[in-house]
Short mmCIF file of C-alpha atoms and ligand atoms in Angstrom, two decimals:
data_model
loop_
_atom_site.label_atom_id
_atom_site.label_comp_id
_atom_site.label_asym_id
_atom_site.label_seq_id
_atom_site.Cartn_x
_atom_site.Cartn_y
_atom_site.Cartn_z
CA MET Q 180 13.09 75.13 -48.96
CA SER Q 181 13.94 77.96 -46.60
CA ALA Q 182 17.06 79.11 -48.48
CA ILE Q 183 15.66 82.59 -49.08
CA THR Q 184 14.59 82.99 -45.48
CA ASN Q 185 17.87 81.83 -44.06
CA HIS Q 186 20.26 83.70 -46.27
CA MET Q 187 18.76 87.09 -46.89
CA PRO Q 188 18.56 89.96 -44.47
CA THR Q 189 15.06 91.19 -43.68
CA ALA Q 190 15.52 94.47 -45.53
CA GLU Q 191 16.38 92.65 -48.74
CA LEU Q 192 13.35 90.38 -48.45
CA GLN Q 193 11.17 93.39 -47.84
CA ALA Q 194 12.57 95.23 -50.86
CA LEU Q 195 11.95 92.20 -53.12
CA ASP Q 196 8.47 91.81 -51.68
CA ALA Q 197 7.64 95.46 -52.34
CA ALA Q 198 9.05 95.21 -55.88
CA HIS Q 199 7.14 92.15 -57.06
CA HIS Q 200 4.45 91.01 -54.68
CA MET Q 201 1.05 92.69 -54.80
CA HIS Q 202 -0.63 92.20 -51.43
CA PRO Q 203 -4.37 91.77 -50.83
CA PHE Q 204 -6.22 94.56 -48.99
CA THR Q 205 -3.03 96.65 -48.85
CA THR Q 206 -1.83 100.00 -50.15
CA ASN Q 207 1.11 98.42 -51.91
CA ASP Q 208 3.10 101.66 -52.24
CA ALA Q 209 3.33 101.77 -48.47
CA LEU Q 210 5.42 98.60 -48.58
CA GLU Q 211 8.25 100.50 -50.26
CA THR Q 212 8.71 102.91 -47.38
CA ARG Q 213 7.94 100.43 -44.65
CA GLY Q 214 8.51 96.78 -45.45
CA ALA Q 215 6.09 94.02 -44.57
CA ARG Q 216 6.75 91.89 -41.53
CA VAL Q 217 8.28 88.65 -42.79
CA ILE Q 218 6.90 85.55 -41.07
CA THR Q 219 9.27 82.62 -41.34
CA ARG Q 220 7.84 79.82 -39.18
CA ALA Q 221 5.21 78.96 -36.63
CA GLU Q 222 4.52 76.47 -33.88
CA GLY Q 223 1.38 76.09 -31.78
CA VAL Q 224 0.01 79.61 -31.34
CA TYR Q 225 3.29 81.47 -31.92
CA LEU Q 226 4.74 82.91 -35.13
CA THR Q 227 8.42 83.67 -35.68
CA ASP Q 228 9.49 86.57 -37.90
CA SER Q 229 12.71 87.08 -39.84
CA GLU Q 230 14.17 89.04 -36.93
CA GLY Q 231 13.58 86.15 -34.56
CA ASN Q 232 10.66 87.69 -32.66
CA SER Q 233 8.11 85.32 -31.18
CA ILE Q 234 4.65 86.68 -31.90
CA LEU Q 235 1.42 85.42 -30.34
CA ASP Q 236 -1.09 84.91 -33.15
CA GLY Q 237 -4.32 86.29 -31.74
CA MET Q 238 -5.99 85.99 -35.16
CA ALA Q 239 -5.38 82.30 -35.98
CA GLY Q 240 -3.80 83.38 -39.27
CA LEU Q 241 -6.89 84.81 -40.92
CA TRP Q 242 -9.46 83.13 -38.63
CA CYS Q 243 -8.47 79.71 -39.93
CA MET Q 244 -5.68 78.13 -37.90
CA ASN Q 245 -8.00 76.19 -35.59
CA ILE Q 246 -5.72 73.28 -34.62
CA GLY Q 247 -2.57 75.40 -34.25
CA TYR Q 248 0.59 75.52 -36.32
CA GLY Q 249 3.17 72.79 -36.79
CA ARG Q 250 1.07 69.61 -36.75
CA LYS Q 251 3.33 67.04 -38.41
CA GLU Q 252 0.45 64.64 -39.14
CA MET Q 253 -0.94 67.21 -41.54
CA ALA Q 254 2.32 67.35 -43.49
CA GLU Q 255 2.60 63.56 -43.52
CA VAL Q 256 -0.92 63.13 -44.89
CA ALA Q 257 -0.21 65.70 -47.61
CA ALA Q 258 3.03 63.95 -48.59
CA ARG Q 259 1.37 60.53 -48.67
CA GLN Q 260 -1.51 61.79 -50.78
CA MET Q 261 0.85 63.53 -53.19
CA MET Q 262 2.72 60.28 -53.73
CA GLU Q 263 -0.47 58.30 -54.26
CA LEU Q 264 -2.62 60.71 -56.26
CA PRO Q 265 -1.52 64.35 -56.32
CA TYR Q 266 -4.38 65.49 -58.48
CA TYR Q 267 -7.39 64.30 -60.28
CA ASN Q 268 -10.60 66.14 -61.07
CA THR Q 269 -14.15 65.34 -60.05
CA PHE Q 270 -15.77 66.44 -63.32
CA PHE Q 271 -17.30 64.12 -65.92
CA MET Q 272 -18.33 61.18 -63.72
CA THR Q 273 -15.00 60.67 -61.96
CA THR Q 274 -14.13 60.79 -58.29
CA HIS Q 275 -11.44 59.77 -55.80
CA VAL Q 276 -11.23 58.49 -52.24
CA PRO Q 277 -10.25 61.75 -50.46
CA ALA Q 278 -13.27 63.61 -51.86
CA ILE Q 279 -15.58 60.70 -51.04
CA ALA Q 280 -14.27 60.40 -47.49
CA LEU Q 281 -14.34 64.12 -46.78
CA SER Q 282 -17.83 64.72 -48.10
CA GLN Q 283 -19.14 61.86 -45.98
CA GLU Q 284 -17.36 63.21 -42.90
CA ILE Q 285 -18.73 66.72 -43.44
CA ALA Q 286 -22.23 65.29 -43.90
CA LYS Q 287 -21.86 63.51 -40.55
CA LEU Q 288 -20.62 66.59 -38.69
CA THR Q 289 -23.08 69.14 -40.06
CA PRO Q 290 -26.55 69.28 -38.48
CA GLY Q 291 -29.90 68.23 -39.92
CA ASP Q 292 -30.09 67.03 -43.49
CA LEU Q 293 -27.08 68.97 -44.74
CA ASN Q 294 -25.76 65.86 -46.44
CA HIS Q 295 -24.18 66.96 -49.72
CA VAL Q 296 -20.98 68.88 -50.41
CA PHE Q 297 -20.01 70.90 -53.47
CA PHE Q 298 -16.28 71.58 -53.12
CA ALA Q 299 -14.35 74.76 -53.85
CA SER Q 300 -10.89 75.99 -52.89
CA SER Q 301 -12.03 78.99 -50.85
CA GLY Q 302 -14.94 80.66 -49.16
CA SER Q 303 -15.27 83.15 -52.02
CA GLU Q 304 -15.61 80.39 -54.57
CA ALA Q 305 -18.10 78.53 -52.41
CA ASN Q 306 -20.30 81.61 -52.11
CA ASP Q 307 -20.13 82.08 -55.88
CA THR Q 308 -21.36 78.49 -56.12
CA ASN Q 309 -24.19 79.41 -53.75
CA ILE Q 310 -25.38 82.30 -55.91
CA ARG Q 311 -25.66 80.04 -58.93
CA MET Q 312 -27.03 77.12 -56.94
CA VAL Q 313 -29.94 78.95 -55.29
CA ARG Q 314 -30.91 80.65 -58.56
CA THR Q 315 -30.70 77.34 -60.42
CA TYR Q 316 -32.74 75.67 -57.69
CA TRP Q 317 -35.64 78.09 -58.09
CA ALA Q 318 -35.40 78.06 -61.88
CA GLU Q 319 -35.56 74.24 -61.89
CA LYS Q 320 -38.62 74.44 -59.64
CA GLY Q 321 -40.31 76.66 -62.21
CA HIS Q 322 -39.65 80.02 -60.52
CA PRO Q 323 -36.87 81.65 -62.56
CA GLY Q 324 -37.97 85.03 -61.19
CA LYS Q 325 -36.97 84.01 -57.67
CA SER Q 326 -33.39 85.20 -58.16
CA HIS Q 327 -32.78 88.04 -55.74
CA ILE Q 328 -30.58 87.45 -52.73
CA ILE Q 329 -30.74 89.44 -49.51
CA SER Q 330 -27.60 89.97 -47.48
CA ARG Q 331 -26.48 92.53 -44.92
CA LYS Q 332 -24.42 95.69 -44.86
CA ASN Q 333 -20.94 95.13 -43.46
CA ALA Q 334 -21.18 91.37 -44.09
CA TYR Q 335 -18.11 89.60 -45.45
CA HIS Q 336 -18.65 86.75 -47.88
CA GLY Q 337 -15.45 86.87 -49.93
CA SER Q 338 -13.70 88.99 -52.52
CA SER Q 339 -14.61 87.56 -55.92
CA VAL Q 340 -17.16 89.48 -57.98
CA GLY Q 341 -20.04 87.29 -56.80
CA SER Q 342 -19.07 86.82 -53.17
CA GLY Q 343 -17.92 90.44 -52.88
CA SER Q 344 -21.37 91.45 -54.09
CA LEU Q 345 -23.00 89.28 -51.43
CA GLY Q 346 -20.78 90.99 -48.89
CA GLY Q 347 -21.87 94.39 -47.70
CA MET Q 348 -18.56 96.21 -47.46
CA SER Q 349 -19.05 99.61 -49.10
CA PHE Q 350 -15.32 100.18 -49.61
CA MET Q 351 -15.22 96.96 -51.65
CA HIS Q 352 -18.30 97.85 -53.67
CA ALA Q 353 -16.59 101.14 -54.52
CA GLN Q 354 -14.06 99.33 -56.73
CA GLY Q 355 -14.63 97.15 -59.77
CA GLY Q 356 -18.33 97.53 -60.41
CA LEU Q 357 -19.84 95.64 -57.49
CA PRO Q 358 -22.42 94.56 -56.53
CA ILE Q 359 -23.78 92.47 -59.40
CA PRO Q 360 -27.53 92.90 -60.01
CA GLY Q 361 -30.07 91.21 -57.78
CA ILE Q 362 -28.26 91.50 -54.44
CA HIS Q 363 -29.80 93.59 -51.65
CA HIS Q 364 -28.40 94.58 -48.27
CA ILE Q 365 -30.30 95.18 -45.06
CA ASN Q 366 -28.81 96.63 -41.88
CA GLN Q 367 -26.65 94.54 -39.56
CA PRO Q 368 -27.54 93.64 -35.94
CA ASP Q 369 -24.71 95.73 -34.48
CA TRP Q 370 -26.19 96.95 -31.23
CA TRP Q 371 -22.95 98.48 -29.89
CA GLY Q 372 -22.37 100.56 -32.97
CA GLU Q 373 -25.89 101.29 -34.16
CA GLY Q 374 -28.34 100.45 -31.38
CA GLY Q 375 -28.57 103.96 -29.95
CA GLU Q 376 -30.99 104.11 -27.03
CA MET Q 377 -32.81 100.86 -27.88
CA SER Q 378 -32.43 97.79 -25.69
CA PRO Q 379 -30.33 95.08 -27.39
CA GLN Q 380 -33.36 92.76 -27.58
CA ASP Q 381 -35.65 95.33 -29.21
CA PHE Q 382 -32.87 96.29 -31.57
CA GLY Q 383 -32.31 92.62 -32.54
CA ILE Q 384 -35.99 92.23 -33.43
CA ALA Q 385 -36.03 95.51 -35.35
CA ARG Q 386 -33.02 94.53 -37.43
CA ALA Q 387 -34.44 91.06 -38.14
CA ARG Q 388 -37.74 92.61 -39.28
CA GLU Q 389 -35.78 94.44 -41.98
CA LEU Q 390 -35.53 91.06 -43.68
CA GLU Q 391 -39.30 90.69 -43.67
CA ASN Q 392 -39.75 94.23 -44.97
CA LYS Q 393 -37.25 93.62 -47.76
CA ILE Q 394 -38.98 90.37 -48.77
CA LEU Q 395 -42.33 92.17 -48.88
CA GLU Q 396 -40.82 95.07 -50.81
CA LEU Q 397 -39.22 92.83 -53.46
CA GLY Q 398 -42.02 90.26 -53.45
CA GLU Q 399 -41.74 86.74 -52.03
CA ASP Q 400 -41.83 85.40 -55.60
CA LYS Q 401 -38.64 87.35 -56.40
CA VAL Q 402 -36.44 86.36 -53.44
CA ALA Q 403 -34.25 83.26 -53.70
CA ALA Q 404 -32.29 83.37 -50.47
CA PHE Q 405 -31.00 85.21 -47.44
CA ILE Q 406 -27.31 84.84 -46.58
CA ALA Q 407 -25.66 85.70 -43.27
CA GLU Q 408 -22.79 84.77 -41.00
CA PRO Q 409 -24.15 83.38 -37.70
CA VAL Q 410 -21.72 85.80 -36.04
CA GLN Q 411 -20.16 88.42 -38.34
CA GLY Q 412 -16.40 88.02 -38.35
CA ALA Q 413 -14.55 90.41 -40.63
CA GLY Q 414 -17.25 93.03 -40.02
CA GLY Q 415 -15.90 93.31 -36.47
CA VAL Q 416 -17.09 90.23 -34.54
CA ILE Q 417 -20.64 91.43 -34.23
CA VAL Q 418 -22.56 89.08 -31.95
CA PRO Q 419 -26.24 89.70 -32.62
CA PRO Q 420 -28.63 90.19 -29.67
CA ASP Q 421 -30.30 86.91 -28.60
CA SER Q 422 -33.58 88.04 -30.13
CA TYR Q 423 -32.15 88.33 -33.65
CA TRP Q 424 -31.69 84.81 -35.01
CA PRO Q 425 -35.01 83.34 -33.76
CA GLU Q 426 -36.81 86.16 -35.53
CA ILE Q 427 -34.75 85.62 -38.71
CA GLN Q 428 -35.61 81.91 -38.56
CA ARG Q 429 -39.31 82.72 -38.12
CA ILE Q 430 -39.22 84.98 -41.19
CA CYS Q 431 -37.33 82.43 -43.30
CA ASP Q 432 -39.90 79.78 -42.30
CA ALA Q 433 -42.84 82.09 -43.02
CA TYR Q 434 -41.67 82.97 -46.55
CA ASP Q 435 -40.45 80.52 -49.12
CA ILE Q 436 -36.77 81.50 -49.27
CA LEU Q 437 -33.56 79.59 -48.71
CA LEU Q 438 -31.33 80.38 -45.77
CA ILE Q 439 -27.57 80.30 -46.40
CA ALA Q 440 -25.37 80.33 -43.30
CA ASP Q 441 -21.87 81.50 -44.13
CA GLU Q 442 -19.92 79.36 -41.65
CA VAL Q 443 -16.49 80.14 -43.11
CA ILE Q 444 -15.34 81.56 -39.76
CA CYS Q 445 -17.95 80.16 -37.37
CA GLY Q 446 -17.68 76.57 -38.62
CA PHE Q 447 -15.45 73.88 -37.09
CA GLY Q 448 -15.50 75.02 -33.50
CA ARG Q 449 -14.95 78.77 -33.49
CA THR Q 450 -18.16 79.60 -31.60
CA GLY Q 451 -17.85 76.72 -29.11
CA THR Q 452 -19.94 74.15 -31.00
CA TRP Q 453 -19.19 72.60 -34.37
CA PHE Q 454 -21.15 75.23 -36.29
CA GLY Q 455 -22.33 78.75 -35.61
CA SER Q 456 -25.80 77.68 -36.78
CA GLU Q 457 -25.96 75.34 -33.79
CA THR Q 458 -24.69 77.99 -31.39
CA MET Q 459 -27.23 80.52 -32.68
CA GLY Q 460 -30.05 77.98 -33.14
CA VAL Q 461 -30.67 78.28 -36.89
CA ARG Q 462 -31.43 75.69 -39.57
CA PRO Q 463 -29.83 76.70 -42.87
CA HIS Q 464 -30.50 75.03 -46.23
CA ILE Q 465 -26.91 75.66 -47.31
CA MET Q 466 -23.74 76.25 -45.33
CA THR Q 467 -20.61 77.89 -46.72
CA ILE Q 468 -17.45 76.35 -45.27
CA ALA Q 469 -13.70 77.01 -45.71
CA LYS Q 470 -11.00 78.30 -43.32
CA GLY Q 471 -11.32 75.96 -40.30
CA LEU Q 472 -12.22 73.03 -42.57
CA SER Q 473 -8.49 72.49 -43.13
CA SER Q 474 -7.21 74.88 -40.43
CA GLY Q 475 -5.61 76.71 -43.35
CA TYR Q 476 -3.09 73.92 -44.04
CA GLN Q 477 -4.53 73.63 -47.56
CA PRO Q 478 -6.93 75.87 -49.46
CA ILE Q 479 -10.33 74.19 -49.47
CA GLY Q 480 -13.94 75.24 -49.03
CA GLY Q 481 -17.37 74.20 -50.09
CA SER Q 482 -21.13 74.45 -49.95
CA VAL Q 483 -22.92 71.97 -47.73
CA VAL Q 484 -26.38 71.46 -49.14
CA CYS Q 485 -29.60 70.01 -47.67
CA ASP Q 486 -31.34 66.98 -49.20
CA GLU Q 487 -34.10 68.90 -50.93
CA VAL Q 488 -31.84 71.45 -52.66
CA ALA Q 489 -29.38 68.72 -53.65
CA GLU Q 490 -32.21 66.68 -55.12
CA VAL Q 491 -33.49 69.54 -57.28
CA ILE Q 492 -29.98 70.53 -58.42
CA GLY Q 493 -29.13 66.87 -59.01
CA ALA Q 494 -31.95 66.43 -61.52
CA THR Q 495 -30.21 68.68 -64.06
CA GLU Q 496 -26.64 69.25 -65.20
CA PHE Q 497 -25.29 72.01 -62.96
CA ASN Q 498 -22.86 73.80 -65.29
CA HIS Q 499 -20.48 74.86 -62.58
CA GLY Q 500 -17.24 73.63 -61.04
CA TYR Q 501 -13.63 74.37 -60.33
CA THR Q 502 -10.51 72.55 -61.55
CA TYR Q 503 -9.63 72.01 -57.91
CA SER Q 504 -13.11 71.11 -56.58
CA GLY Q 505 -12.41 68.36 -54.05
CA HIS Q 506 -8.63 68.48 -54.70
CA PRO Q 507 -7.30 65.19 -53.31
CA VAL Q 508 -4.41 66.67 -51.30
CA ALA Q 509 -6.57 69.44 -49.85
CA ALA Q 510 -9.33 66.92 -49.09
CA ALA Q 511 -6.94 64.49 -47.39
CA VAL Q 512 -5.48 67.29 -45.28
CA ALA Q 513 -8.95 68.56 -44.34
CA MET Q 514 -9.87 65.00 -43.35
CA GLU Q 515 -6.83 64.83 -41.05
CA ASN Q 516 -7.80 68.20 -39.57
CA LEU Q 517 -11.28 66.87 -38.79
CA ARG Q 518 -9.74 63.76 -37.21
CA ILE Q 519 -7.56 65.92 -34.96
CA LEU Q 520 -10.47 68.21 -34.02
CA GLN Q 521 -12.56 65.19 -33.05
CA GLU Q 522 -10.03 62.86 -31.44
CA GLU Q 523 -8.44 65.63 -29.39
CA LYS Q 524 -11.89 66.96 -28.49
CA ILE Q 525 -10.76 70.43 -29.50
CA VAL Q 526 -14.28 71.72 -30.16
CA ASP Q 527 -15.55 70.40 -26.81
CA ARG Q 528 -12.59 72.03 -25.11
CA VAL Q 529 -13.42 75.40 -26.67
CA GLY Q 530 -16.87 75.22 -25.07
CA SER Q 531 -15.73 73.98 -21.68
CA ILE Q 532 -12.27 75.57 -21.20
CA GLY Q 533 -11.00 77.81 -24.00
CA ALA Q 534 -13.94 80.13 -24.49
CA PRO Q 535 -14.59 80.75 -20.76
CA ALA Q 536 -10.87 81.40 -20.24
CA LEU Q 537 -10.70 83.82 -23.17
CA LYS Q 538 -13.82 85.61 -21.93
CA ALA Q 539 -12.44 85.92 -18.40
CA GLY Q 540 -9.13 87.20 -19.77
CA LEU Q 541 -10.62 89.78 -22.10
CA GLU Q 542 -13.10 90.95 -19.47
CA GLN Q 543 -10.08 92.21 -17.53
CA LEU Q 544 -9.50 94.69 -20.35
CA VAL Q 545 -12.97 96.20 -20.21
CA ASP Q 546 -11.94 98.52 -17.37
CA HIS Q 547 -9.32 100.09 -19.65
CA PRO Q 548 -10.22 103.72 -20.42
CA LEU Q 549 -10.26 103.07 -24.19
CA VAL Q 550 -12.32 99.86 -24.19
CA GLY Q 551 -16.04 100.34 -24.67
CA GLY Q 552 -17.15 96.77 -24.10
CA LEU Q 553 -16.59 93.17 -25.08
CA SER Q 554 -18.38 91.28 -27.79
CA ILE Q 555 -17.59 87.57 -27.64
CA LYS Q 556 -18.94 84.21 -28.80
CA GLY Q 557 -16.75 81.18 -28.23
CA MET Q 558 -13.30 82.05 -29.48
CA MET Q 559 -14.12 85.12 -31.52
CA ALA Q 560 -14.19 88.48 -29.80
CA SER Q 561 -13.94 92.20 -30.33
CA LEU Q 562 -13.18 95.14 -28.12
CA PRO Q 563 -14.66 98.36 -29.46
CA LEU Q 564 -12.46 101.35 -28.66
CA THR Q 565 -14.16 104.57 -27.63
CA PRO Q 566 -13.30 108.01 -26.24
CA HIS Q 567 -16.38 107.79 -23.98
CA LYS Q 568 -17.64 104.48 -22.61
CA GLU Q 569 -21.03 105.52 -21.28
CA SER Q 570 -22.34 106.92 -24.55
CA ARG Q 571 -20.50 104.36 -26.74
CA ALA Q 572 -19.15 107.40 -28.60
CA LYS Q 573 -17.11 107.11 -31.77
CA PHE Q 574 -13.85 108.98 -32.23
CA ALA Q 575 -13.80 112.32 -34.03
CA ALA Q 576 -10.94 111.05 -36.17
CA GLU Q 577 -11.61 109.13 -39.39
CA PRO Q 578 -12.91 105.63 -38.43
CA GLY Q 579 -10.03 103.19 -38.24
CA THR Q 580 -7.42 105.79 -37.28
CA VAL Q 581 -7.40 104.71 -33.65
CA GLY Q 582 -7.79 101.02 -34.45
CA TYR Q 583 -4.79 101.21 -36.75
CA ILE Q 584 -2.66 102.84 -34.06
CA CYS Q 585 -3.68 100.11 -31.63
CA ARG Q 586 -2.91 97.36 -34.13
CA GLU Q 587 0.58 98.82 -34.60
CA ARG Q 588 1.09 98.87 -30.82
CA CYS Q 589 -0.03 95.22 -30.69
CA PHE Q 590 2.48 94.29 -33.38
CA ALA Q 591 5.20 96.17 -31.51
CA ASN Q 592 4.34 94.07 -28.45
CA ASN Q 593 4.50 90.82 -30.42
CA LEU Q 594 0.78 90.25 -30.54
CA VAL Q 595 -1.34 89.92 -33.68
CA MET Q 596 -4.69 91.60 -33.18
CA ARG Q 597 -6.51 92.95 -36.17
CA HIS Q 598 -8.55 96.13 -36.24
CA VAL Q 599 -11.85 96.57 -38.01
CA GLY Q 600 -12.47 100.28 -37.93
CA ASP Q 601 -11.89 101.09 -34.27
CA ARG Q 602 -12.68 97.61 -32.97
CA MET Q 603 -9.87 95.29 -31.97
CA ILE Q 604 -10.38 91.67 -32.95
CA VAL Q 605 -9.26 88.53 -31.13
CA SER Q 606 -9.75 85.11 -32.68
CA PRO Q 607 -6.87 82.84 -31.65
CA PRO Q 608 -6.19 79.22 -32.58
CA LEU Q 609 -8.74 77.04 -30.78
CA VAL Q 610 -5.93 75.17 -29.03
CA ILE Q 611 -4.65 78.21 -27.16
CA GLU Q 612 -3.91 77.30 -23.53
CA PRO Q 613 -4.99 79.43 -20.56
CA GLU Q 614 -1.39 80.49 -19.88
CA ASP Q 615 -1.10 81.82 -23.44
CA ILE Q 616 -4.38 83.65 -22.99
CA ASP Q 617 -2.68 85.37 -20.04
CA VAL Q 618 0.18 86.37 -22.35
CA LEU Q 619 -2.33 87.65 -24.90
CA VAL Q 620 -4.16 89.77 -22.33
CA ALA Q 621 -0.95 91.18 -20.85
CA ARG Q 622 0.37 92.17 -24.29
CA ALA Q 623 -3.00 93.60 -25.28
CA ARG Q 624 -3.10 95.74 -22.12
CA ARG Q 625 0.37 97.09 -22.83
CA ALA Q 626 -0.68 97.86 -26.41
CA LEU Q 627 -3.83 99.63 -25.17
CA ASP Q 628 -1.80 101.70 -22.68
CA GLU Q 629 0.61 102.74 -25.43
CA THR Q 630 -2.32 103.53 -27.71
CA TYR Q 631 -3.80 105.75 -25.03
CA THR Q 632 -0.51 107.63 -24.66
CA GLU Q 633 -0.24 108.00 -28.42
CA LEU Q 634 -3.81 109.28 -28.74
CA LYS Q 635 -3.12 111.90 -26.08
CA ARG Q 636 0.08 112.90 -27.87
CA GLN Q 637 -1.76 113.28 -31.19
CA ASP Q 638 -4.81 114.88 -29.52
CA LEU Q 639 -7.09 112.13 -30.82
CA LEU Q 640 -8.99 111.36 -27.61
CA LYS Q 641 -11.98 113.28 -28.87
CA ALA Q 642 -15.52 112.08 -29.52
CA ALA Q 643 -17.28 112.64 -32.80
CA ALA Q 644 -19.90 115.37 -32.59
C1 LIG Y 884 -12.94 84.61 -45.22
C2 LIG Y 884 -14.39 84.56 -45.47
C3 LIG Y 884 -14.90 84.25 -46.72
C4 LIG Y 884 -14.03 84.14 -47.94
O1 LIG Y 884 -13.17 83.07 -47.87
P1 LIG Y 884 -11.84 83.05 -48.80
O2 LIG Y 884 -11.30 81.69 -48.55
O3 LIG Y 884 -10.98 84.18 -48.34
O4 LIG Y 884 -12.30 83.24 -50.19
C5 LIG Y 884 -16.27 84.10 -46.86
N1 LIG Y 884 -17.09 84.25 -45.82
C6 LIG Y 884 -16.64 84.56 -44.59
C7 LIG Y 884 -17.60 84.66 -43.46
C8 LIG Y 884 -15.28 84.74 -44.38
O5 LIG Y 884 -14.83 85.09 -43.18
#
């Protein structure tokens, strides 16, 4: 299994990787001059690379490794399921026990009457399902014109044509003809970056009212749904002001539109409760789930749908599905993940121990000259970097220049932190222990100090005009 890893020097692996492997969200040519870091194994919250370095994973893989690496039960369940039934589909009036068990378990865990699951293998696929599902819902109810979907700038909902259109990342829309028609984007509730002189609470209300204005502009009879992450993840861990979600809920209640909560990151404990919708106090009609559903041990996602929407969709043939919808191995592994999360009280521990410890740790970094603040909810956090704290100034350099330098200094200090523009992101496995949070903070401080030195050297400590 690990023959390649064990017998090839890192440089050779990197050369092969650059020659044949096209990486996502990467300038692939850059891999030829500077090889990718080769990760060979992982245990708990630590990764090991091909040079034997032990790296603290402050990003939980890509926001997904909730229960931590190396859980043998997960491998055993996968092996058992592969022996018993490695694959069967759920099309054409067939089903199997793993899909039955997992959908029931998800229905139990999700709030309200979110009782029905349409499976996919990823968050992107699940959001594509959602586009077709909400449009089909309104068409079946006799309102085929209610087809427009409102989302937000700088949202992330996936990278397929549909989900990438729902997302509001302009650099993604710039390639490949996105967005598809009928998707609209309002501004995000990013007070730190865009709030100017307004108070956070006034700003939260103002940004929520943009939804109402957009509904009125398009016409209530044209709008199918609003989609949002309870807390934006890939956009830079943007925790909305407290005033934002209650106002969004009021608007969704006042107008006849469906609310889709994209819980791909927030779901399964990340924000300190089971779902971000609970943390933020919202009642979605549909939830998108993936990532933490299986802690990344298998690719699986889905749409969790309320009774009323499921009933309307269920009355017709919904001409949609994926070969691997409800894949038995992925479903069995997800089921084991949910067992571990519940029996080991991992979500409760995030609320009572993990999140307060992470907050206390990261707060120590706020006095650093480069750190402009701390945005945190549960176990997802960001530290915006700034040349001038008081004014929340942005750097004169191209956005992301400073964040990239800091990410490289983190890597060099055996810490994975991601950068989104000039914000540094922390989102560790939920099982991280307080002593490892101390390691994380110490490595992050060293990386910030080195970043500061490097910015001075390159004369980059300048604010944008
Ligand atoms: C990662 C992510 C997705 C896309 O999930 P994939 O499994 O990468 O397709 C969708 N929504 C949110 C909020 C995400 O963070």
